[in-house]
DNA sequence: CCAATAATTATACATATGTATAGACAATAA
DNA sequence: TTATTGTCTATACATATGTATAATTATTGG
């Protein structure tokens, strides 16, 4: 009769032995995200704090993560995956020539302002915290670099322009966009279009630079 | 007779009323610096910890700083000033044409690896922490941008090349160099030359890009 | 029903933190 | 000397943390 069986979090549908989990890893991750903010970084969250926010006893935390750091790594992977997906879609939508880079940046900035807290993890906290955490962020950055590098190469051959050290160019663009994004995070609404514009110009400089160097019109000291 | 009068820290040589200060702001800043490391950021230092390191009672801290955050801001200004001075000297030494940028980067990287802990503040912690702290770091970055911008303009007119939006170019270079520097901080000794090389190439892309765009050889969408 | 088992809580402990209060100390001014 | 005045320490308190241990709860298999 109790067909209620609320489809709670049947995280794995296989029948359970023992008490059913009332909370999931995801719940803890959500709780942690609610605590981070412009002046609160993951690395400063305490286990008890997260548990409190999630509404569980401190010790229950251990059922899901070894410590807050492990939670942070999971969050990084989640945030990175989401961003890559969004940008991937943007790339798909606009395969027409050079607008790829542009629309990628726009997608990036949209995600940046739509999912502030998630993006903060990737953009602002990659340089502090544990070794594991920094490594996780670095991993995400490298993913972006690789995808962007492929884009640049494809773009160059499509437009029949040269390209000098595409991997380095991709790296420069990624890092630049990420830092600029980080510092643009707390811009007021009205200044955002300008920020997008500036970032596009900067990226264009790099793209034009790598092309021009490849053309050999300028000496490479 | 007691001509000992060890020239301790006569922080201000004016005669004192009351007990002489046994510790100075600088001592506390030094103590704090000894505590930071690749896995320890200023924002996680506790007042008691710093006091312990400096060898004073926790409460004595208040004689010098309102809280650890205020100390952090002082450290940022110190680190920024030192770096600007080093780079300024490098710029002075090599005013011959384009090597200015190059030797600035080299000076930057030297400082980066020589004063790791100080640089960590500027490079890695600018995006977390209090509003005051972030503002202090941003201020230092802007100083760099302005000086670099002047350099770029001077360079362009000396070489009779054009330059497109020098302020943006300077900003891109500064931010890029700072992030790349940050992530190169924990590179092993043998990989550093390659890092310098890569960073120079990236900067060159931006410089060439801004020049090329100015020349009008490439359409600006 | 009962036993087994897994998830969660309750309680507790040692330790850390920021800071309030009061007193000790050292220097100057009289 | 003595009074005054800054600097520093000692002690204390309320509160926070990570985690160990044991008990409680809900679920499944028999």
Coordinates of C-alpha atoms (C1' of nucleotides) in Angstrom, one line a residue:
Chain A
X1 CA 0.0 0.0 0.0
X2 CA 2.7 2.4 0.7
X3 CA 3.3 2.9 -2.9
X4 CA 4.6 6.2 -1.8
X5 CA 8.1 4.9 -2.2
X6 CA 9.1 8.4 -3.1
X7 CA 11.7 8.1 -5.7
X8 CA 14.1 9.7 -3.3
X9 CA 17.7 9.3 -4.3
X10 CA 17.7 5.7 -5.5
X11 CA 21.3 6.4 -6.4
X12 CA 21.7 2.8 -7.4
X13 CA 18.6 0.9 -8.0
X14 CA 19.9 -2.4 -6.8
X15 CA 18.2 -3.6 -3.6
X16 CA 19.9 -2.5 -0.5
X17 CA 21.2 -4.4 2.5
X18 CA 21.0 -2.3 5.6
X19 CA 19.6 1.2 6.1
X20 CA 18.9 3.2 3.0
X21 CA 21.1 6.2 2.4
X22 CA 19.2 9.3 3.3
X23 CA 21.8 11.5 1.8
X24 CA 24.1 11.2 -1.3
X25 CA 27.4 12.5 -2.4
X26 CA 25.6 14.9 -4.6
X27 CA 23.6 16.3 -1.6
X28 CA 26.9 17.0 0.1
X29 CA 28.3 18.7 -2.9
X30 CA 25.2 20.9 -3.2
X31 CA 25.5 21.8 0.4
X32 CA 29.1 22.8 0.0
X33 CA 28.3 24.9 -3.0
X34 CA 25.7 26.8 -1.0
X35 CA 28.4 27.8 1.4
X36 CA 30.9 29.1 -1.1
X37 CA 30.6 32.6 -2.3
X38 CA 32.6 35.6 -3.4
X39 CA 34.4 35.7 -0.1
X40 CA 34.3 32.1 0.9
X41 CA 36.5 29.5 -0.9
X42 CA 36.1 25.7 -0.7
X43 CA 39.4 25.3 1.0
X44 CA 38.1 27.2 4.0
X45 CA 35.0 25.0 4.4
X46 CA 35.0 22.8 7.4
X47 CA 33.6 19.3 7.5
X48 CA 31.2 20.2 10.2
X49 CA 30.0 23.2 8.3
X50 CA 29.2 21.2 5.2
X51 CA 27.5 18.5 7.3
X52 CA 25.5 21.1 9.1
X53 CA 24.4 22.7 5.8
X54 CA 23.4 19.3 4.5
X55 CA 21.5 18.5 7.7
X56 CA 23.4 15.5 8.8
X57 CA 25.7 14.6 11.7
X58 CA 29.3 15.4 11.2
X59 CA 30.4 11.8 11.2
X60 CA 28.1 10.9 8.3
X61 CA 30.3 12.9 6.1
X62 CA 32.8 10.2 6.1
X63 CA 30.4 7.7 4.5
X64 CA 30.8 9.8 1.3
X65 CA 34.2 11.5 1.3
X66 CA 37.4 11.0 3.1
X67 CA 37.6 14.7 3.8
X68 CA 36.5 18.1 2.4
X69 CA 39.3 18.1 0.0
X70 CA 38.0 15.0 -1.7
X71 CA 34.6 16.7 -2.0
X72 CA 36.3 19.7 -3.5
X73 CA 38.0 17.6 -6.2
X74 CA 34.6 16.1 -7.1
X75 CA 33.2 19.6 -7.4
X76 CA 36.0 20.6 -9.7
X77 CA 35.4 17.7 -12.0
X78 CA 31.7 18.5 -12.1
X79 CA 32.3 22.2 -12.8
X80 CA 34.9 21.5 -15.5
X81 CA 32.7 18.9 -17.2
X82 CA 29.7 21.3 -17.3
X83 CA 31.8 24.1 -18.7
X84 CA 33.3 21.9 -21.4
X85 CA 29.9 20.7 -22.4
X86 CA 28.5 24.2 -22.7
X87 CA 31.4 25.3 -24.8
X88 CA 31.3 22.2 -26.8
X89 CA 27.7 23.0 -27.7
X90 CA 28.6 26.5 -28.7
X91 CA 31.4 25.2 -30.8
X92 CA 28.9 22.8 -32.5
X93 CA 26.4 25.6 -33.2
X94 CA 28.9 27.8 -34.8
X95 CA 31.3 25.9 -37.0
X96 CA 31.4 28.7 -39.5
X97 CA 34.9 29.9 -39.7
X98 CA 36.4 32.3 -37.1
X99 CA 33.2 32.8 -35.2
X100 CA 34.1 29.6 -33.4
X101 CA 36.5 31.3 -31.0
X102 CA 34.1 34.2 -30.5
X103 CA 31.1 32.1 -29.7
X104 CA 33.2 29.9 -27.4
X105 CA 34.1 33.0 -25.4
X106 CA 30.5 34.1 -25.3
X107 CA 29.4 30.7 -24.1
X108 CA 32.2 30.8 -21.5
X109 CA 31.1 34.1 -20.2
X110 CA 27.5 33.1 -20.1
X111 CA 28.4 30.1 -18.0
X112 CA 30.6 32.3 -15.9
X113 CA 27.8 34.6 -14.9
X114 CA 25.1 32.0 -14.8
X115 CA 27.0 29.5 -12.6
X116 CA 29.2 31.9 -10.6
X117 CA 29.9 29.6 -7.7
X118 CA 30.8 26.7 -9.9
X119 CA 33.0 28.8 -12.0
X120 CA 34.7 30.3 -9.0
X121 CA 36.1 26.9 -8.2
X122 CA 37.7 26.6 -11.6
X123 CA 38.9 30.1 -12.0
X124 CA 39.8 31.4 -8.6
X125 CA 40.8 28.5 -6.4
X126 CA 43.0 26.6 -8.7
X127 CA 46.2 28.0 -7.2
X128 CA 45.5 27.5 -3.5
X129 CA 44.6 24.4 -1.6
X130 CA 45.9 20.9 -1.5
X131 CA 48.0 19.2 -4.1
X132 CA 45.2 17.0 -5.1
X133 CA 42.9 20.0 -5.6
X134 CA 45.3 22.0 -7.7
X135 CA 46.0 18.9 -9.8
X136 CA 42.3 18.5 -10.4
X137 CA 41.9 22.1 -11.6
X138 CA 45.0 21.8 -13.8
X139 CA 43.6 18.7 -15.4
X140 CA 40.5 20.6 -16.4
X141 CA 42.6 23.4 -17.9
X142 CA 44.5 20.9 -19.9
X143 CA 41.3 19.5 -21.3
X144 CA 40.3 22.9 -22.5
X145 CA 43.7 23.6 -24.0
X146 CA 43.6 20.4 -26.0
X147 CA 40.1 21.0 -27.4
X148 CA 41.0 24.6 -28.2
X149 CA 44.2 23.5 -29.9
X150 CA 42.4 21.1 -32.2
X151 CA 40.0 24.0 -33.0
X152 CA 42.8 26.3 -33.8
X153 CA 44.5 23.8 -36.1
X154 CA 41.2 23.1 -37.9
X155 CA 40.5 26.8 -38.2
X156 CA 43.9 27.5 -39.7
X157 CA 43.6 24.8 -42.3
X158 CA 40.1 25.9 -43.2
X159 CA 41.1 29.5 -43.6
X160 CA 44.4 28.5 -45.2
X161 CA 46.4 30.6 -42.7
X162 CA 49.5 29.4 -41.0
X163 CA 49.6 28.7 -37.3
X164 CA 52.7 28.9 -35.2
X165 CA 52.9 26.5 -32.2
X166 CA 49.2 26.0 -31.9
X167 CA 49.6 24.2 -28.5
X168 CA 51.2 27.2 -27.0
X169 CA 48.6 29.6 -28.5
X170 CA 45.9 27.4 -27.1
X171 CA 47.5 27.4 -23.8
X172 CA 47.9 31.2 -23.8
X173 CA 44.3 31.7 -24.8
X174 CA 42.9 29.3 -22.2
X175 CA 44.9 30.8 -19.3
X176 CA 44.3 34.3 -20.4
X177 CA 40.5 33.8 -20.7
X178 CA 40.4 32.0 -17.4
X179 CA 42.2 34.7 -15.4
X180 CA 40.3 37.5 -17.1
X181 CA 37.2 35.6 -16.4
X182 CA 38.1 35.3 -12.8
X183 CA 38.7 39.0 -12.3
X184 CA 35.6 39.9 -14.3
X185 CA 33.4 37.8 -12.0
X186 CA 32.4 40.6 -9.7
X187 CA 31.9 43.1 -12.4
X188 CA 28.5 44.9 -12.3
X189 CA 26.0 43.8 -14.9
X190 CA 26.5 46.9 -17.1
X191 CA 30.2 46.4 -17.5
X192 CA 30.0 42.8 -18.7
X193 CA 29.6 43.5 -22.4
X194 CA 32.8 45.5 -22.4
X195 CA 34.6 42.7 -20.6
X196 CA 33.5 40.3 -23.3
X197 CA 34.6 42.7 -25.9
X198 CA 38.0 43.2 -24.3
X199 CA 38.6 39.5 -23.9
X200 CA 37.7 38.9 -27.5
X201 CA 40.2 41.5 -28.6
X202 CA 42.9 39.9 -26.5
X203 CA 42.3 36.5 -27.9
X204 CA 42.3 38.0 -31.4
X205 CA 45.7 39.4 -30.7
X206 CA 47.0 36.0 -29.9
X207 CA 45.3 34.4 -32.9
X208 CA 46.6 37.1 -35.3
X209 CA 50.0 36.9 -33.7
X210 CA 50.4 33.2 -34.1
X211 CA 49.2 33.4 -37.7
X212 CA 51.5 36.3 -38.5
X213 CA 54.5 34.6 -37.1
X214 CA 53.7 31.6 -39.1
X215 CA 53.4 33.6 -42.3
X216 CA 57.0 34.7 -41.6
X217 CA 56.3 38.3 -42.2
X218 CA 57.9 39.1 -38.9
X219 CA 61.3 37.9 -37.7
X220 CA 61.3 35.5 -34.8
X221 CA 64.3 36.6 -32.8
Chain B
X1 CA 77.6 52.2 31.2
X2 CA 75.2 50.0 29.6
X3 CA 76.1 51.3 26.2
X4 CA 74.8 48.0 25.0
X5 CA 71.6 49.7 24.0
X6 CA 71.4 47.1 21.2
X7 CA 70.1 48.9 18.2
X8 CA 67.2 46.6 18.3
X9 CA 64.3 47.7 16.3
X10 CA 64.2 51.4 16.9
X11 CA 61.4 51.5 14.4
X12 CA 61.0 55.2 15.0
X13 CA 63.9 57.0 16.5
X14 CA 61.8 59.4 18.4
X15 CA 62.0 59.0 22.2
X16 CA 59.4 56.7 23.5
X17 CA 56.9 56.9 26.2
X18 CA 56.3 53.6 27.9
X19 CA 57.9 50.2 27.3
X20 CA 59.9 49.9 24.2
X21 CA 58.4 47.7 21.4
X22 CA 60.1 44.3 21.4
X23 CA 58.6 43.4 18.1
X24 CA 57.7 45.3 15.0
X25 CA 55.2 45.1 12.2
X26 CA 58.0 43.8 10.0
X27 CA 58.8 41.0 12.4
X28 CA 55.2 39.9 12.2
X29 CA 55.3 40.0 8.5
X30 CA 58.4 37.9 8.4
X31 CA 56.9 35.4 10.7
X32 CA 53.8 35.2 8.5
X33 CA 56.0 34.6 5.5
X34 CA 57.8 31.8 7.2
X35 CA 54.4 30.0 7.6
X36 CA 53.2 30.3 4.0
X37 CA 54.3 27.7 1.6
X38 CA 53.2 25.8 -1.5
X39 CA 50.3 24.4 0.4
X40 CA 49.7 27.1 2.9
X41 CA 48.0 30.4 1.9
X42 CA 48.0 33.6 3.9
X43 CA 44.2 33.5 4.2
X44 CA 44.4 30.3 6.2
X45 CA 46.9 31.6 8.7
X46 CA 45.5 32.2 12.2
X47 CA 46.4 35.0 14.4
X48 CA 47.7 32.7 17.1
X49 CA 49.9 30.9 14.6
X50 CA 51.6 34.0 13.4
X51 CA 52.0 35.2 17.0
X52 CA 53.5 31.9 18.0
X53 CA 55.9 32.0 15.0
X54 CA 57.0 35.5 16.0
X55 CA 57.4 34.5 19.6
X56 CA 54.9 36.8 21.1
X57 CA 51.7 36.4 23.0
X58 CA 48.6 36.2 20.8
X59 CA 47.2 39.5 22.1
X60 CA 50.3 41.4 21.2
X61 CA 49.4 40.9 17.6
X62 CA 46.7 43.6 18.0
X63 CA 49.3 46.2 18.7
X64 CA 50.4 46.0 15.1
X65 CA 47.5 44.8 13.0
X66 CA 43.8 44.7 13.4
X67 CA 43.7 41.2 12.1
X68 CA 45.6 38.8 9.8
X69 CA 43.9 40.2 6.8
X70 CA 45.5 43.6 7.4
X71 CA 48.9 41.9 7.7
X72 CA 48.2 40.2 4.4
X73 CA 47.5 43.5 2.7
X74 CA 50.8 44.9 3.9
X75 CA 52.6 41.9 2.6
X76 CA 51.0 42.2 -0.8
X77 CA 52.1 45.8 -1.1
X78 CA 55.6 44.8 -0.1
X79 CA 55.8 42.0 -2.6
X80 CA 54.4 44.1 -5.4
X81 CA 56.8 46.9 -4.7
X82 CA 59.7 44.6 -4.7
X83 CA 58.7 43.0 -8.0
X84 CA 58.1 46.3 -9.7
X85 CA 61.5 47.5 -8.6
X86 CA 63.3 44.4 -9.9
X87 CA 61.5 44.7 -13.2
X88 CA 62.1 48.4 -13.4
X89 CA 65.9 47.8 -13.0
X90 CA 65.7 45.2 -15.8
X91 CA 63.9 47.6 -18.0
X92 CA 66.6 50.2 -17.3
X93 CA 69.4 47.8 -18.1
X94 CA 68.0 46.9 -21.4
X95 CA 66.4 49.8 -23.2
X96 CA 67.7 48.5 -26.5
X97 CA 64.6 47.8 -28.6
X98 CA 62.5 44.8 -28.2
X99 CA 64.7 43.0 -25.7
X100 CA 62.9 45.1 -23.1
X101 CA 60.0 42.8 -22.9
X102 CA 62.2 39.8 -23.0
X103 CA 64.5 40.9 -20.2
X104 CA 61.4 42.0 -18.2
X105 CA 60.1 38.5 -18.3
X106 CA 63.5 37.1 -17.3
X107 CA 63.7 39.4 -14.4
X108 CA 60.2 38.4 -13.5
X109 CA 61.0 34.8 -13.5
X110 CA 64.1 35.3 -11.5
X111 CA 62.2 37.0 -8.9
X112 CA 59.6 34.3 -9.1
X113 CA 62.0 31.6 -8.3
X114 CA 64.1 33.5 -5.9
X115 CA 61.3 34.9 -3.7
X116 CA 58.8 32.1 -4.2
X117 CA 56.8 32.8 -1.1
X118 CA 56.5 36.5 -1.8
X119 CA 55.5 35.9 -5.3
X120 CA 53.0 33.3 -4.3
X121 CA 51.0 36.0 -2.6
X122 CA 50.8 38.1 -5.8
X123 CA 50.3 35.3 -8.2
X124 CA 48.2 32.7 -6.5
X125 CA 46.2 34.3 -3.8
X126 CA 44.8 37.3 -5.6
X127 CA 41.5 35.6 -6.2
X128 CA 40.6 34.3 -2.8
X129 CA 40.4 36.0 0.5
X130 CA 38.8 39.2 1.7
X131 CA 37.7 42.1 -0.4
X132 CA 40.5 44.2 0.9
X133 CA 43.1 41.6 0.0
X134 CA 41.8 41.1 -3.5
X135 CA 41.8 44.8 -4.0
X136 CA 45.4 45.1 -2.9
X137 CA 46.5 42.5 -5.4
X138 CA 44.5 44.1 -8.2
X139 CA 46.1 47.4 -7.4
X140 CA 49.6 45.9 -7.9
X141 CA 48.5 44.3 -11.2
X142 CA 47.3 47.6 -12.5
X143 CA 50.6 49.2 -11.6
X144 CA 52.3 46.6 -13.8
X145 CA 49.8 47.1 -16.6
X146 CA 50.4 50.8 -16.7
X147 CA 54.2 50.6 -16.7
X148 CA 54.1 47.9 -19.4
X149 CA 51.7 49.9 -21.5
X150 CA 54.0 52.8 -21.5
X151 CA 56.8 50.5 -22.5
X152 CA 54.8 49.1 -25.4
X153 CA 53.9 52.5 -26.7
X154 CA 57.5 53.6 -26.5
X155 CA 58.7 50.5 -28.2
X156 CA 56.2 50.8 -31.0
X157 CA 57.2 54.4 -31.8
X158 CA 60.9 53.5 -31.6
X159 CA 60.5 50.6 -34.0
X160 CA 58.0 52.5 -36.0
X161 CA 55.5 49.7 -35.8
X162 CA 51.9 50.3 -35.1
X163 CA 50.2 49.2 -32.0
X164 CA 46.5 48.4 -31.5
X165 CA 44.9 49.1 -28.1
X166 CA 48.2 49.1 -26.2
X167 CA 46.3 49.2 -22.8
X168 CA 44.5 46.0 -23.7
X169 CA 47.7 44.4 -24.9
X170 CA 49.5 45.3 -21.7
X171 CA 46.7 44.0 -19.7
X172 CA 46.7 40.7 -21.6
X173 CA 50.4 40.3 -21.2
X174 CA 50.4 41.1 -17.5
X175 CA 47.6 38.7 -16.7
X176 CA 49.0 36.0 -18.9
X177 CA 52.5 36.2 -17.4
X178 CA 51.1 36.3 -13.9
X179 CA 49.0 33.1 -14.3
X180 CA 51.7 31.3 -16.3
X181 CA 54.1 32.3 -13.6
X182 CA 51.8 31.0 -10.9
X183 CA 51.5 27.6 -12.5
X184 CA 55.2 27.4 -13.2
X185 CA 56.0 28.0 -9.6
X186 CA 56.3 24.4 -8.6
X187 CA 58.1 23.2 -11.7
X188 CA 61.3 21.3 -11.2
X189 CA 64.5 23.2 -11.8
X190 CA 65.2 21.6 -15.2
X191 CA 61.9 22.6 -16.7
X192 CA 62.2 26.3 -15.9
X193 CA 64.1 27.4 -19.0
X194 CA 61.4 25.8 -21.2
X195 CA 58.8 27.7 -19.2
X196 CA 60.6 31.0 -19.8
X197 CA 60.8 30.2 -23.4
X198 CA 57.1 29.4 -23.7
X199 CA 56.1 32.5 -21.9
X200 CA 58.2 34.6 -24.1
X201 CA 56.6 33.0 -27.2
X202 CA 53.2 33.7 -25.8
X203 CA 54.0 37.3 -25.1
X204 CA 55.5 37.6 -28.6
X205 CA 52.2 36.4 -30.1
X206 CA 50.4 39.2 -28.3
X207 CA 52.9 41.8 -29.3
X208 CA 53.0 40.7 -32.9
X209 CA 49.2 40.4 -32.9
X210 CA 48.7 43.9 -31.7
X211 CA 51.2 45.2 -34.2
X212 CA 49.7 43.3 -37.1
X213 CA 46.2 44.4 -36.4
X214 CA 47.4 48.0 -36.2
X215 CA 49.1 47.6 -39.6
X216 CA 45.7 46.7 -41.0
X217 CA 47.0 43.7 -42.9
X218 CA 44.3 41.7 -41.3
X219 CA 40.7 42.5 -41.1
X220 CA 39.2 43.3 -37.7
X221 CA 35.8 41.6 -37.8
Chain C
dC1 C1' 9.3 -13.0 13.3
dC2 C1' 14.5 -12.8 13.8
dA3 C1' 19.3 -12.0 12.5
dA4 C1' 22.4 -9.4 9.7
dT5 C1' 23.9 -5.3 7.8
dA6 C1' 24.6 -0.7 6.4
dA7 C1' 23.6 4.4 7.3
dT8 C1' 23.2 7.6 10.5
dT9 C1' 23.3 9.8 15.1
dA10 C1' 24.8 10.9 20.0
dT11 C1' 28.3 11.7 23.0
dA12 C1' 32.7 12.8 24.0
dC13 C1' 37.6 14.3 23.8
dA14 C1' 41.6 16.7 22.7
dT15 C1' 42.8 20.6 20.5
dA16 C1' 42.4 25.2 18.1
dT17 C1' 40.7 29.6 17.6
dG18 C1' 39.6 35.0 18.5
dT19 C1' 39.5 38.0 22.0
dA20 C1' 38.4 40.1 26.8
dT21 C1' 40.4 41.3 31.1
dA22 C1' 43.8 42.3 34.3
dG23 C1' 48.3 42.5 35.7
dA24 C1' 53.5 42.7 34.8
dC25 C1' 57.1 45.1 32.8
dA26 C1' 60.1 48.8 31.0
dA27 C1' 60.7 53.2 29.7
dT28 C1' 60.1 58.3 30.1
dA29 C1' 58.8 62.7 32.6
dA30 C1' 58.6 65.0 36.9
Chain D
dT1 C1' 62.5 58.5 43.7
dT2 C1' 57.6 58.3 41.9
dA3 C1' 53.9 58.7 38.6
dT4 C1' 52.6 57.9 34.1
dT5 C1' 52.2 55.6 30.0
dG6 C1' 52.7 52.5 26.4
dT7 C1' 54.0 47.3 25.4
dC8 C1' 53.6 42.8 26.4
dT9 C1' 52.1 38.5 29.0
dA10 C1' 48.9 35.3 31.7
dT11 C1' 44.8 33.6 32.3
dA12 C1' 40.4 32.6 31.0
dC13 C1' 36.1 31.9 28.2
dA14 C1' 33.1 30.7 24.7
dT15 C1' 33.1 28.5 20.6
dA16 C1' 34.9 25.7 16.6
dT17 C1' 37.1 21.8 14.7
dG18 C1' 38.3 16.7 13.3
dT19 C1' 37.4 12.3 14.7
dA20 C1' 36.9 8.0 17.9
dT21 C1' 33.5 5.1 20.0
dA22 C1' 29.2 3.2 20.8
dA23 C1' 24.4 3.2 20.2
dT24 C1' 20.2 3.8 17.1
dT25 C1' 17.7 3.3 13.1
dA26 C1' 16.0 1.4 8.9
dT27 C1' 16.3 -2.0 5.6
dT28 C1' 16.9 -6.9 3.6
dG29 C1' 17.3 -11.9 3.6
dG30 C1' 15.9 -15.8 5.8

